[in-house]
XYZ file of C-alpha atoms in Angstrom:
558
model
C -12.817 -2.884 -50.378
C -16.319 -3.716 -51.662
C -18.732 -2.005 -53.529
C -21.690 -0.771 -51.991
C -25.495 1.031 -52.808
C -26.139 4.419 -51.356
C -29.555 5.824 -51.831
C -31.136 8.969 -50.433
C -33.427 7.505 -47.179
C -37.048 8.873 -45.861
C -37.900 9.564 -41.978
C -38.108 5.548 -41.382
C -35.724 3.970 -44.079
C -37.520 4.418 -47.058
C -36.441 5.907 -49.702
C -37.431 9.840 -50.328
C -39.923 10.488 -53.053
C -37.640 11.839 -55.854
C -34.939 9.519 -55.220
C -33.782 8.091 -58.481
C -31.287 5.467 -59.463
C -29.323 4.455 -56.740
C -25.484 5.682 -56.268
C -22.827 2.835 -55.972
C -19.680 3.767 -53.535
C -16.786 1.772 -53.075
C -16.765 1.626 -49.328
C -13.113 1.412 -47.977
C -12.961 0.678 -44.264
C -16.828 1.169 -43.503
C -16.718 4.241 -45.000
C -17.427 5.674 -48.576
C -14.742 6.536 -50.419
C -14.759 7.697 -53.732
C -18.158 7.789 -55.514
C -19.287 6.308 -59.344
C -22.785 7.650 -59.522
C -25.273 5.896 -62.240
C -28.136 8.846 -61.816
C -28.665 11.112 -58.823
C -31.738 13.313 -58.890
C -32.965 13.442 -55.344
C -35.073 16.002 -54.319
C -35.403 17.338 -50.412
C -38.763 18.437 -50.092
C -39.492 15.160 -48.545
C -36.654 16.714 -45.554
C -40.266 17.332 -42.926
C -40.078 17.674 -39.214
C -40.281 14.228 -38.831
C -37.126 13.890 -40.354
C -35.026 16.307 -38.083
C -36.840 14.872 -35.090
C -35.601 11.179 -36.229
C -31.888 12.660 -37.312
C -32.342 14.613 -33.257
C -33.190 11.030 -31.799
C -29.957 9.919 -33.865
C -27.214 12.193 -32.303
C -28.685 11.449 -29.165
C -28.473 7.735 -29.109
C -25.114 6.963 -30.936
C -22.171 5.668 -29.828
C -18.724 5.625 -31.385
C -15.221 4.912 -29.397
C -14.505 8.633 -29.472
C -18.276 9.344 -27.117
C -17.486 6.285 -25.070
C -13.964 7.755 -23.949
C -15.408 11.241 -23.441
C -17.713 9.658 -20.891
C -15.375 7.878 -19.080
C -13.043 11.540 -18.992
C -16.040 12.977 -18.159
C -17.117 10.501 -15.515
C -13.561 10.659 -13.599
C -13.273 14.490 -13.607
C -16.964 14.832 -11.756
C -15.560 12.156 -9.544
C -12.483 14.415 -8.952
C -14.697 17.432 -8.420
C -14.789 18.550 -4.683
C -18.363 16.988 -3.410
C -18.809 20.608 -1.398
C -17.294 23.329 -1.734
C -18.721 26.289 0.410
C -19.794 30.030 -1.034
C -17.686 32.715 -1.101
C -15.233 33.408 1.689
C -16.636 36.293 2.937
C -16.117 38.290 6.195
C -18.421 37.397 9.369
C -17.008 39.300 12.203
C -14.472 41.777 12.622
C -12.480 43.659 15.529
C -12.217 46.020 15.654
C -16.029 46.200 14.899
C -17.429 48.412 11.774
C -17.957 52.197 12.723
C -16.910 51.327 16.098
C -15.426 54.109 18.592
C -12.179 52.604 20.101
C -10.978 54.416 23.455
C -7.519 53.353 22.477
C -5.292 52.069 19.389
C -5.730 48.639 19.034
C -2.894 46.200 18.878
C -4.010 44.391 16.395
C -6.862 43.451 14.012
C -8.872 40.108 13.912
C -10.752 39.117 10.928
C -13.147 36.014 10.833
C -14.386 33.951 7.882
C -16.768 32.304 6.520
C -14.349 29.507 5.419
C -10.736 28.805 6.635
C -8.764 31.088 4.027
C -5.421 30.395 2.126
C -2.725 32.412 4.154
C -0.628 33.420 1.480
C -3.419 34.774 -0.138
C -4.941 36.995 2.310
C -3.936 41.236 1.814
C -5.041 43.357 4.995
C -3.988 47.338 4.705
C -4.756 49.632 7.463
C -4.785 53.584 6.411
C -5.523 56.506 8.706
C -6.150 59.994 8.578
C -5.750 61.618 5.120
C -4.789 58.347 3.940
C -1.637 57.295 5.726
C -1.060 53.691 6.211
C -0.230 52.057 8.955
C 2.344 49.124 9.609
C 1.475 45.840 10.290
C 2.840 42.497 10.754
C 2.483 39.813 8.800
C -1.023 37.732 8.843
C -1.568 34.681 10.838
C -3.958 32.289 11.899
C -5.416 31.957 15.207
C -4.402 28.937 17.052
C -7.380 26.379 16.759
C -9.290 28.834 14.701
C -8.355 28.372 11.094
C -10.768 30.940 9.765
C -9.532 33.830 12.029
C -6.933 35.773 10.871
C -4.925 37.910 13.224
C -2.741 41.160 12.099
C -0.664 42.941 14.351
C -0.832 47.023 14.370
C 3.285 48.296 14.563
C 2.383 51.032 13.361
C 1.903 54.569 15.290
C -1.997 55.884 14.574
C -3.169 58.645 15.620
C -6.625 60.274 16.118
C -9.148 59.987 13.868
C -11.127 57.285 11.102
C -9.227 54.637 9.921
C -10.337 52.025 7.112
C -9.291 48.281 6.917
C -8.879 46.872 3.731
C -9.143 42.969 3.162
C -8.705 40.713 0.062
C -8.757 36.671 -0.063
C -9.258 34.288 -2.523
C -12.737 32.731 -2.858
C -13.665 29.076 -3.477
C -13.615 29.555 -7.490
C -9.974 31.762 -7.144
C -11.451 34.894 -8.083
C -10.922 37.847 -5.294
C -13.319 38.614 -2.625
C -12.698 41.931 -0.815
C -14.564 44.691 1.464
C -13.430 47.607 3.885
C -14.613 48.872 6.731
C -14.066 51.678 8.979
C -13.396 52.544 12.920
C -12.723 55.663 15.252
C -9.976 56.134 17.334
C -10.947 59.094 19.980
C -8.773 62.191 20.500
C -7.845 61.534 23.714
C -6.375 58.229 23.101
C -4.192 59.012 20.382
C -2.188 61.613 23.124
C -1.538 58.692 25.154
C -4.146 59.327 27.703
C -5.469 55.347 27.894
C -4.428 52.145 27.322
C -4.097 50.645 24.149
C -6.618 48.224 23.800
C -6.836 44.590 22.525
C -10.283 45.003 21.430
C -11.578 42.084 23.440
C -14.610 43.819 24.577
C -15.623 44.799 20.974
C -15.122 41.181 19.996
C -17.434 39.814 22.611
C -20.167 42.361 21.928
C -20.000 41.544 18.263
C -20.536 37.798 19.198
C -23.160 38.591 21.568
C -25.019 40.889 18.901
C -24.196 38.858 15.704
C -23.220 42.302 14.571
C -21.101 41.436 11.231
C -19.286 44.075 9.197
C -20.768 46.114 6.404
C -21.849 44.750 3.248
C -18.662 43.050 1.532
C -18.756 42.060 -2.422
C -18.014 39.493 -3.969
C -14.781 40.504 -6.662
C -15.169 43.681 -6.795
C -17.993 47.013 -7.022
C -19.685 49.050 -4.355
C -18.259 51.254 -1.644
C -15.889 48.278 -0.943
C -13.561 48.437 -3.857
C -11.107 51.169 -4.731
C -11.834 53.205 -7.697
C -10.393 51.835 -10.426
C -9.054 48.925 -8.871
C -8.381 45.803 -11.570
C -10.136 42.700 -10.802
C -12.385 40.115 -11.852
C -14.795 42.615 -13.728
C -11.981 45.042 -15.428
C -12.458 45.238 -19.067
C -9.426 43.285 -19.640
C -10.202 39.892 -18.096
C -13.833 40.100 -19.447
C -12.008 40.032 -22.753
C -9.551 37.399 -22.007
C -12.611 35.561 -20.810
C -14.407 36.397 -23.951
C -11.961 34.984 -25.786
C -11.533 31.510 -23.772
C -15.319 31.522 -24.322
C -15.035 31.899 -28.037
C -12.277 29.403 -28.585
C -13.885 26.981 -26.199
C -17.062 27.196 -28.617
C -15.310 27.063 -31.927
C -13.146 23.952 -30.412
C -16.479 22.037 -29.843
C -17.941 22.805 -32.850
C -14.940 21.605 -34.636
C -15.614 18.411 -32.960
C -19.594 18.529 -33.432
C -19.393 19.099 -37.364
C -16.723 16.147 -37.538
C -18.717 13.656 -35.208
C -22.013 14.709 -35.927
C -23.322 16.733 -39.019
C -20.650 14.373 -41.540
C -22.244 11.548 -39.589
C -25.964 12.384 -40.713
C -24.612 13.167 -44.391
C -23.808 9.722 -44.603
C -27.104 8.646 -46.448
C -26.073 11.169 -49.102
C -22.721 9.012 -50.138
C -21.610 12.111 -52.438
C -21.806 15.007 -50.165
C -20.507 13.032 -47.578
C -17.399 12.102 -49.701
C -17.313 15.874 -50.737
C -17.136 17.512 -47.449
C -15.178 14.814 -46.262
C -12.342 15.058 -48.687
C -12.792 19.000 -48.940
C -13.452 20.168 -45.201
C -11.779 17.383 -42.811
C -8.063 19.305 -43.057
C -9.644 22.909 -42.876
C -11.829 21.783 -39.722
C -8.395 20.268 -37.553
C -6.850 23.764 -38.939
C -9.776 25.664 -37.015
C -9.396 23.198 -34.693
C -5.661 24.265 -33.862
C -6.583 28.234 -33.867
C -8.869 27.629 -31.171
C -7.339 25.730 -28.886
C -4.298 27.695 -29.500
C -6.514 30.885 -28.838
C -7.867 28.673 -25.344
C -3.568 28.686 -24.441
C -3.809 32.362 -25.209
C -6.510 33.251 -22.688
C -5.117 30.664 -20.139
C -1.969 32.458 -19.842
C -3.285 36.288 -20.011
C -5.740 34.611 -17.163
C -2.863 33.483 -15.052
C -1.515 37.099 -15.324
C -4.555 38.837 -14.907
C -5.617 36.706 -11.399
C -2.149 37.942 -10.248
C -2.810 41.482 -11.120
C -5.961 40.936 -9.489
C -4.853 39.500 -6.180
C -2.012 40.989 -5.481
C -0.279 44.969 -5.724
C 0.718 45.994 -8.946
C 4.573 45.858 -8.542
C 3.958 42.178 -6.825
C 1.575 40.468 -9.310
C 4.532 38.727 -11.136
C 5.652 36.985 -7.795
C 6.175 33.239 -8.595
C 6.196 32.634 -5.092
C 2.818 33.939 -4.793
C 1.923 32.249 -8.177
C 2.327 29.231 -7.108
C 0.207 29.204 -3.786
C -2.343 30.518 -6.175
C -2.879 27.854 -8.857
C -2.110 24.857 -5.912
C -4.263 25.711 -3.547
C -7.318 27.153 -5.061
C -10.012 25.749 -6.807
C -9.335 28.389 -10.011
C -5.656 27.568 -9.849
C -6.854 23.513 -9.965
C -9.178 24.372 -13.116
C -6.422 26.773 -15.017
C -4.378 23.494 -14.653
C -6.381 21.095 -15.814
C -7.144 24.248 -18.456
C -3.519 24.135 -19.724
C -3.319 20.393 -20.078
C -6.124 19.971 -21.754
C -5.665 22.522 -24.277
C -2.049 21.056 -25.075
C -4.248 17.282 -25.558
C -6.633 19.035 -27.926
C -3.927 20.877 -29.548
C -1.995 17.764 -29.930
C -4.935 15.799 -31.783
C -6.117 18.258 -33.862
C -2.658 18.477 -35.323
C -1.794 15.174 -35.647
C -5.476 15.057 -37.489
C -4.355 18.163 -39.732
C -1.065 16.094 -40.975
C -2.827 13.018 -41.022
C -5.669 14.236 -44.013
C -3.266 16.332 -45.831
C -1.562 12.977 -46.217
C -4.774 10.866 -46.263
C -2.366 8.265 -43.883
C -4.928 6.249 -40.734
C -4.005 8.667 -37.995
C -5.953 11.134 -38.757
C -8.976 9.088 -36.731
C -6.516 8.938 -33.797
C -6.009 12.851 -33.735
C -9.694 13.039 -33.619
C -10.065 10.724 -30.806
C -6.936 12.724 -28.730
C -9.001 16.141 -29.866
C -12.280 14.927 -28.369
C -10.370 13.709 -25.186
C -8.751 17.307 -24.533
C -11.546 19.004 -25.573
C -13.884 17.185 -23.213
C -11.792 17.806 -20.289
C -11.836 21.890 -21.392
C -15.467 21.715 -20.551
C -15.163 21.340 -17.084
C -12.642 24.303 -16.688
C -14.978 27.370 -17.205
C -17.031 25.685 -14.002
C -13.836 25.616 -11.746
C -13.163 29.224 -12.142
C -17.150 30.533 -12.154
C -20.045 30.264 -9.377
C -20.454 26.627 -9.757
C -17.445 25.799 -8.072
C -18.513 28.212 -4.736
C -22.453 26.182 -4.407
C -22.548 25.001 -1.399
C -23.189 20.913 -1.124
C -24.066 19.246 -4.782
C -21.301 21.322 -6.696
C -20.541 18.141 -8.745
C -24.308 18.480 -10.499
C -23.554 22.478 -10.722
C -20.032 21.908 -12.562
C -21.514 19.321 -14.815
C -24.564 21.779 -15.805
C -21.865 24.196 -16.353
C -20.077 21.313 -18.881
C -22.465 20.799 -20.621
C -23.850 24.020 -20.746
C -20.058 25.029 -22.836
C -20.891 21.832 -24.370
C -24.161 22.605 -25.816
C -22.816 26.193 -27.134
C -20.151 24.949 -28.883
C -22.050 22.195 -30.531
C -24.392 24.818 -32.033
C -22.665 28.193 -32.548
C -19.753 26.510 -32.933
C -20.386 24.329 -35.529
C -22.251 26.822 -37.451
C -18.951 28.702 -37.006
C -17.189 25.755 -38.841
C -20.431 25.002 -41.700
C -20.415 28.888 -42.678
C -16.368 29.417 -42.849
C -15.068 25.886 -44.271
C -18.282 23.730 -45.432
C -20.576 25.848 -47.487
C -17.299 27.441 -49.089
C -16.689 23.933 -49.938
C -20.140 23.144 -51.303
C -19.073 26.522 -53.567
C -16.127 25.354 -54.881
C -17.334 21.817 -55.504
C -17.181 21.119 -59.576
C -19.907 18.644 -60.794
C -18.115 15.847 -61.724
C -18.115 13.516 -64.820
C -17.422 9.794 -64.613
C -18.232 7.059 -66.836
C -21.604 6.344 -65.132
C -22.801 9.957 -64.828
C -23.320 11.429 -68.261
C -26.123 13.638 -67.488
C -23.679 15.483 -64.908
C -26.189 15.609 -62.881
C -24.464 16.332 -59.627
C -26.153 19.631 -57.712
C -24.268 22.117 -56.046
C -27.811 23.188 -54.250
C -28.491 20.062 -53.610
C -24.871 19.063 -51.494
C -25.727 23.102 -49.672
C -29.222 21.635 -48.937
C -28.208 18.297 -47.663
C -25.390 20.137 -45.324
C -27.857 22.339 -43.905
C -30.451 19.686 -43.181
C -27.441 17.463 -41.416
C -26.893 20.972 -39.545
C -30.514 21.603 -38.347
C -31.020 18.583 -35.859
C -27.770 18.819 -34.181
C -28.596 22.910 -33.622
C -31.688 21.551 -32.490
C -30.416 19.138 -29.748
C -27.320 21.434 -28.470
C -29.619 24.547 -28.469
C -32.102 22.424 -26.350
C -29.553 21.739 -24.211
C -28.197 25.368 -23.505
C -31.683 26.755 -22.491
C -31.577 23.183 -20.267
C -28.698 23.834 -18.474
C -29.191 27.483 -18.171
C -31.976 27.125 -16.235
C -30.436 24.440 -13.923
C -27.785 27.015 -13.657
C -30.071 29.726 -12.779
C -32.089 27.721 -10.137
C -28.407 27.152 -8.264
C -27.849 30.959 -8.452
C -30.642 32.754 -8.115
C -33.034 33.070 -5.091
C -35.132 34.202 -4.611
C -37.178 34.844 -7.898
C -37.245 38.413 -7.877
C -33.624 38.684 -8.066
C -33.611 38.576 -11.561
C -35.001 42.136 -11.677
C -33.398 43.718 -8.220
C -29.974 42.593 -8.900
C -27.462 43.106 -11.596
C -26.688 39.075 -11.982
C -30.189 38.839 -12.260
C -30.626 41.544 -15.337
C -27.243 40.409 -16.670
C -29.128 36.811 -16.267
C -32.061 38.445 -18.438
C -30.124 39.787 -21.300
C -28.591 36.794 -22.204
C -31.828 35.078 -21.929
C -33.221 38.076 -24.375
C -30.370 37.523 -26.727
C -30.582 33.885 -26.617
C -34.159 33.994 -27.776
C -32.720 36.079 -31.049
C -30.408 33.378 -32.030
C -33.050 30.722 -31.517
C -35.409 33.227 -33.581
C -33.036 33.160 -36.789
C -32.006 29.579 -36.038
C -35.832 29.169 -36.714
C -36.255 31.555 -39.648
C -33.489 29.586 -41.316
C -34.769 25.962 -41.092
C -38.292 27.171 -42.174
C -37.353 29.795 -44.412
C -34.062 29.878 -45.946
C -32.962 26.056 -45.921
C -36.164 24.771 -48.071
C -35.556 27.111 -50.423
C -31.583 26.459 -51.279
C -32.552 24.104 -53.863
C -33.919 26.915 -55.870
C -31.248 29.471 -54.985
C -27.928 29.690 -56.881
C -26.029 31.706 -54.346
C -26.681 30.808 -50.720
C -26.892 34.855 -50.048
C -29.525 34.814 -47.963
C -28.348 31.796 -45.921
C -24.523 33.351 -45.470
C -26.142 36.435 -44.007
C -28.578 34.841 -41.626
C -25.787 32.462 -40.725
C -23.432 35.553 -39.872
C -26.281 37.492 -38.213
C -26.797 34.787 -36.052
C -23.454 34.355 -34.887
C -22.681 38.202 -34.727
C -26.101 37.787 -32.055
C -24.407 34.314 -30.671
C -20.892 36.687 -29.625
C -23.072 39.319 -27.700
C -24.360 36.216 -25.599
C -20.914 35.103 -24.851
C -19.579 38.556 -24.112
C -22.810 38.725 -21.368
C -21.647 35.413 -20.427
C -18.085 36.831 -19.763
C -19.176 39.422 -17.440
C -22.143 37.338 -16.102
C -19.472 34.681 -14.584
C -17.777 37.673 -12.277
C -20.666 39.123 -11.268
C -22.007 38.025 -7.679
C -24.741 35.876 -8.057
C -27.955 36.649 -5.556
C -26.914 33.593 -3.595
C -23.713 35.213 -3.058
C -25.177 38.601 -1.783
C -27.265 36.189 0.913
C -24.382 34.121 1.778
C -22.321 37.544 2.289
């Protein structure tokens, strides 16, 4: 334990302009600990843009044990990501062929991929007439042909139209599906010709390249039943909403810990304040997210069952199982579930270890950051970066750090307005035998908070509109998509409403944070604060709708 001088610092080291005495902190472990104070009257006025963009260059550049192991998880799950991973299954050829006029029942149907499909996962229903359907055998492959899929008709059909139904998982897990339709002639269905095999349908669809209708990707259009639940049903966009949510708060947990109490360290008593006051409530929020990412996980699980499979067979294990082994969403809801239970773990063992201000609480942080990190990757695994075809390792890692970037800056100012400004409130100025002027400032630890808080908004909201548009470049061609598509006017509202939250992220650094010095009760700041992040839950909820939605790249590759 020694005794150490903290003093209020300008842009380059100096010290600020109406910085007074100097504080003295006993400094226990490297860190401050609890704080004798001769005379503190610093002013922030001298706080300039100069100053954010050195505290910016700061979070940037640092390194601690906790970043160095979340590069290294980071490094080994992009070197576990598949190096190509091909678009959206989607239907290339069919036989019989769309609005074709068959002579004769065919004896069975033959579907061909774009990508060899997971068996257990395909669904093929043939209905006739008035909506009968029509028996078939169970789905195989085609010898030698892995993305053919061959269904034999049992089932008696008469005359008339009949419509084939189809359903598969894509690369990412979520459901790809279409329908089609074909004539059987009157004279057939009495028995009058041959079945046919369909062989001479087949070869003029190869000779023509004549594909089947339009197919979508998920679900919409003529190809999905009314009312059908998938991907885009109101219920997983808010299961998704809320993985996105807890995902955010979870990093900004993390960001205020590692970050904004980082930059309050050259003001020794609000960094002992907050420390001592905010730590415990910050693993607490910690916990409720990640329990809230468990939460989502498992209505997920149910919901992509529901999704792929009949109603009265979406709770088959069996069927379970094939999903989250062999697809790339079942592979990312995995690693989903473990990592939450990691993060859960450390911010718990973080949680007991500042209620009883014991040394573990540093190593709960450190297993928090570790879990956390690897929940980044998982909304990429189960979204369109995991179905671009070639370089999907740069596309998931946009996608990371795209989560990361939102949680560092609507998260955390989830976590400043909820546990630290209440704690700035709540903070009584305190007497000691070297501060008999009592001059500690209540303003002055809200003002120093908020100007730790600015830079790292800065740099994670930077990184957001960064990645977004790396995102968008994967996803969107070509240009005017963004207006003749609904991914592309989805694409635009979020853009819209992410300009809003920049646009009161700005009004409060230039407006509302100069003047807290002056203001007794941070009114002003609480409401643009919750204004901002009432504007920062529309984006997400976008975002959750956004990530089902086919992209124009996946109209083209269809």
């Amino acid at each position: 334990m020694a005794r150490g001088t903290a003093c209020c610092s300008g842009p380059r080291g100096g010290a600020g302009p109406a910085c007074g005495t100097a504080a003295h902190a006993l400094i226990r472990d490297g860190q401050p600990s609890e704080i004798a104070v001769e005379e503190v009257d610093c002013g922030w006025r001298w706080v300039s843009q100069s100053f954010i963009v050195h505290k910016t260059h700061a979070i940037l550049t640092f390194t601690t044990p906790s970043m160095k192991a979340s590069r290294l998880i980071l490094a080994v799950l992009l070197m576990l990501a598949p190096g190509t991973i091909h678009a959206h299954g989607g239907l290339k050829r069919s036989q019989p062929v769309a609005n074709e006029r068959l002579s004769a029942p065919p004896r069975f149907i033959r579907l061909e991929f774009s990508d060899a499909p997971a068996l257990a996962l395909v669904k093929v229903e043939l209905r006739g007439p008035r909506g009968v359907r029509v028996q078939l055998e169970s789905a195989r492959l085609e010898p030698e042909a892995p993305r053919v899929v061959l269904i034999p008709v049992v089932g008696n059909m008469t005359a008339g139209e009949f419509t084939v139904t189809w359903q598969l998982a894509g690369a990412d897990g979520h459901p790809v599906h279409g329908r089609y339709r074909f004539m059987v002639e009157e004279y057939a269905a009495r028995g009058e010709g041959a079945a046919s095999t369909g062989e001479d349908s087949d070869a003029n669809t190869r000779d023509s390249g004549q594909s089947t209708p339009f197919e979508v990707h998920h679900a919409g259009g003529d190809s999905a039943a009314e009312g059908e639940f998938d991907a885009e049903s109101p219920a997983y966009v808010a299961l998704r909403f809320l993985l996105f949510v807890s995902l955010i708060a979870s990093f900004g947990t993390l960001t205020y810990r590692f970050a904004v109490l980082r930059l309050l360290r050259h003001h020794a008593r609000t960094y002992a304040l907050l420390r001592r006051q905010t730590m415990q409530r910050a693993a607490t929020w910690g916990v409720i997210a990640t329990a809230g990412v468990g939460v989502a996980a498992a209505g997920r699980l149910v919901a992509q069952s529901y999704a792929m499979n009949t109603p009265g067979g979406a709770l088959d294990w069996g069927f379970i199982g094939v999903m989250v082994t062999q697809t790339v969403w079942g592979w990312g809801w995995l690693l989903q579930v473990a990592a939450s239970v990691i993060a859960a773990a450390g911010f718990t063992v973080a949680r007991r270890a500042q209620a009883h201000n014991s040394r573990g609480a540093e190593a709960g942080w450190l297993i928090a950051a570790s879990g956390t990190l690897m929940l980044a990757v998982t909304p990429a695994l189960s979204g369109h970066a995991s179905a671009v075809t070639g370089k999907s390792g740069v596309a998931i890692l946009a996608d990371a750090m795209h989560v990361i970037g939102a949680g560092g800056w609507l998260g955390t100012l989830l976590v400043v307005l909820l546990v630290a400004i209440p704690a700035t409130a709540r903070a009584e100025p305190e007497r000691t035998e070297f501060d008999f002027r009592n001059s500690y400032s209540r303003q002055g630890a809200l003002a120093s908070l908020m100007h730790a808080f600015s830079p790292v908004a800065l740099a994670c909201g930077a990184l957001v509109g960064l990645m977004g548009v790396v995102a968008a470049w994967f996803h969107v061609d070509p240009l005017s998509a963004l207006w003749t598509t609904r991914y592309g006017r989805l694409l635009l509202l979020k853009l819209a409403l992410l300009v809003g939250v920049g646009a009161l992220g700005a009004y409060n650094w230039l407006r509302i944070i100069p003047a807290l010095e002056e203001e007794r009760d941070p009114i002003r700041l609480r409401r643009a604060a919750t204004a901002e992040l009432i504007i920062g839950a529309a984006v997400v909820l976008v975002t959750a709708v956004l990530v089902a939605t086919p992209s124009p790249r996946d109209l083209t590759n269809g």
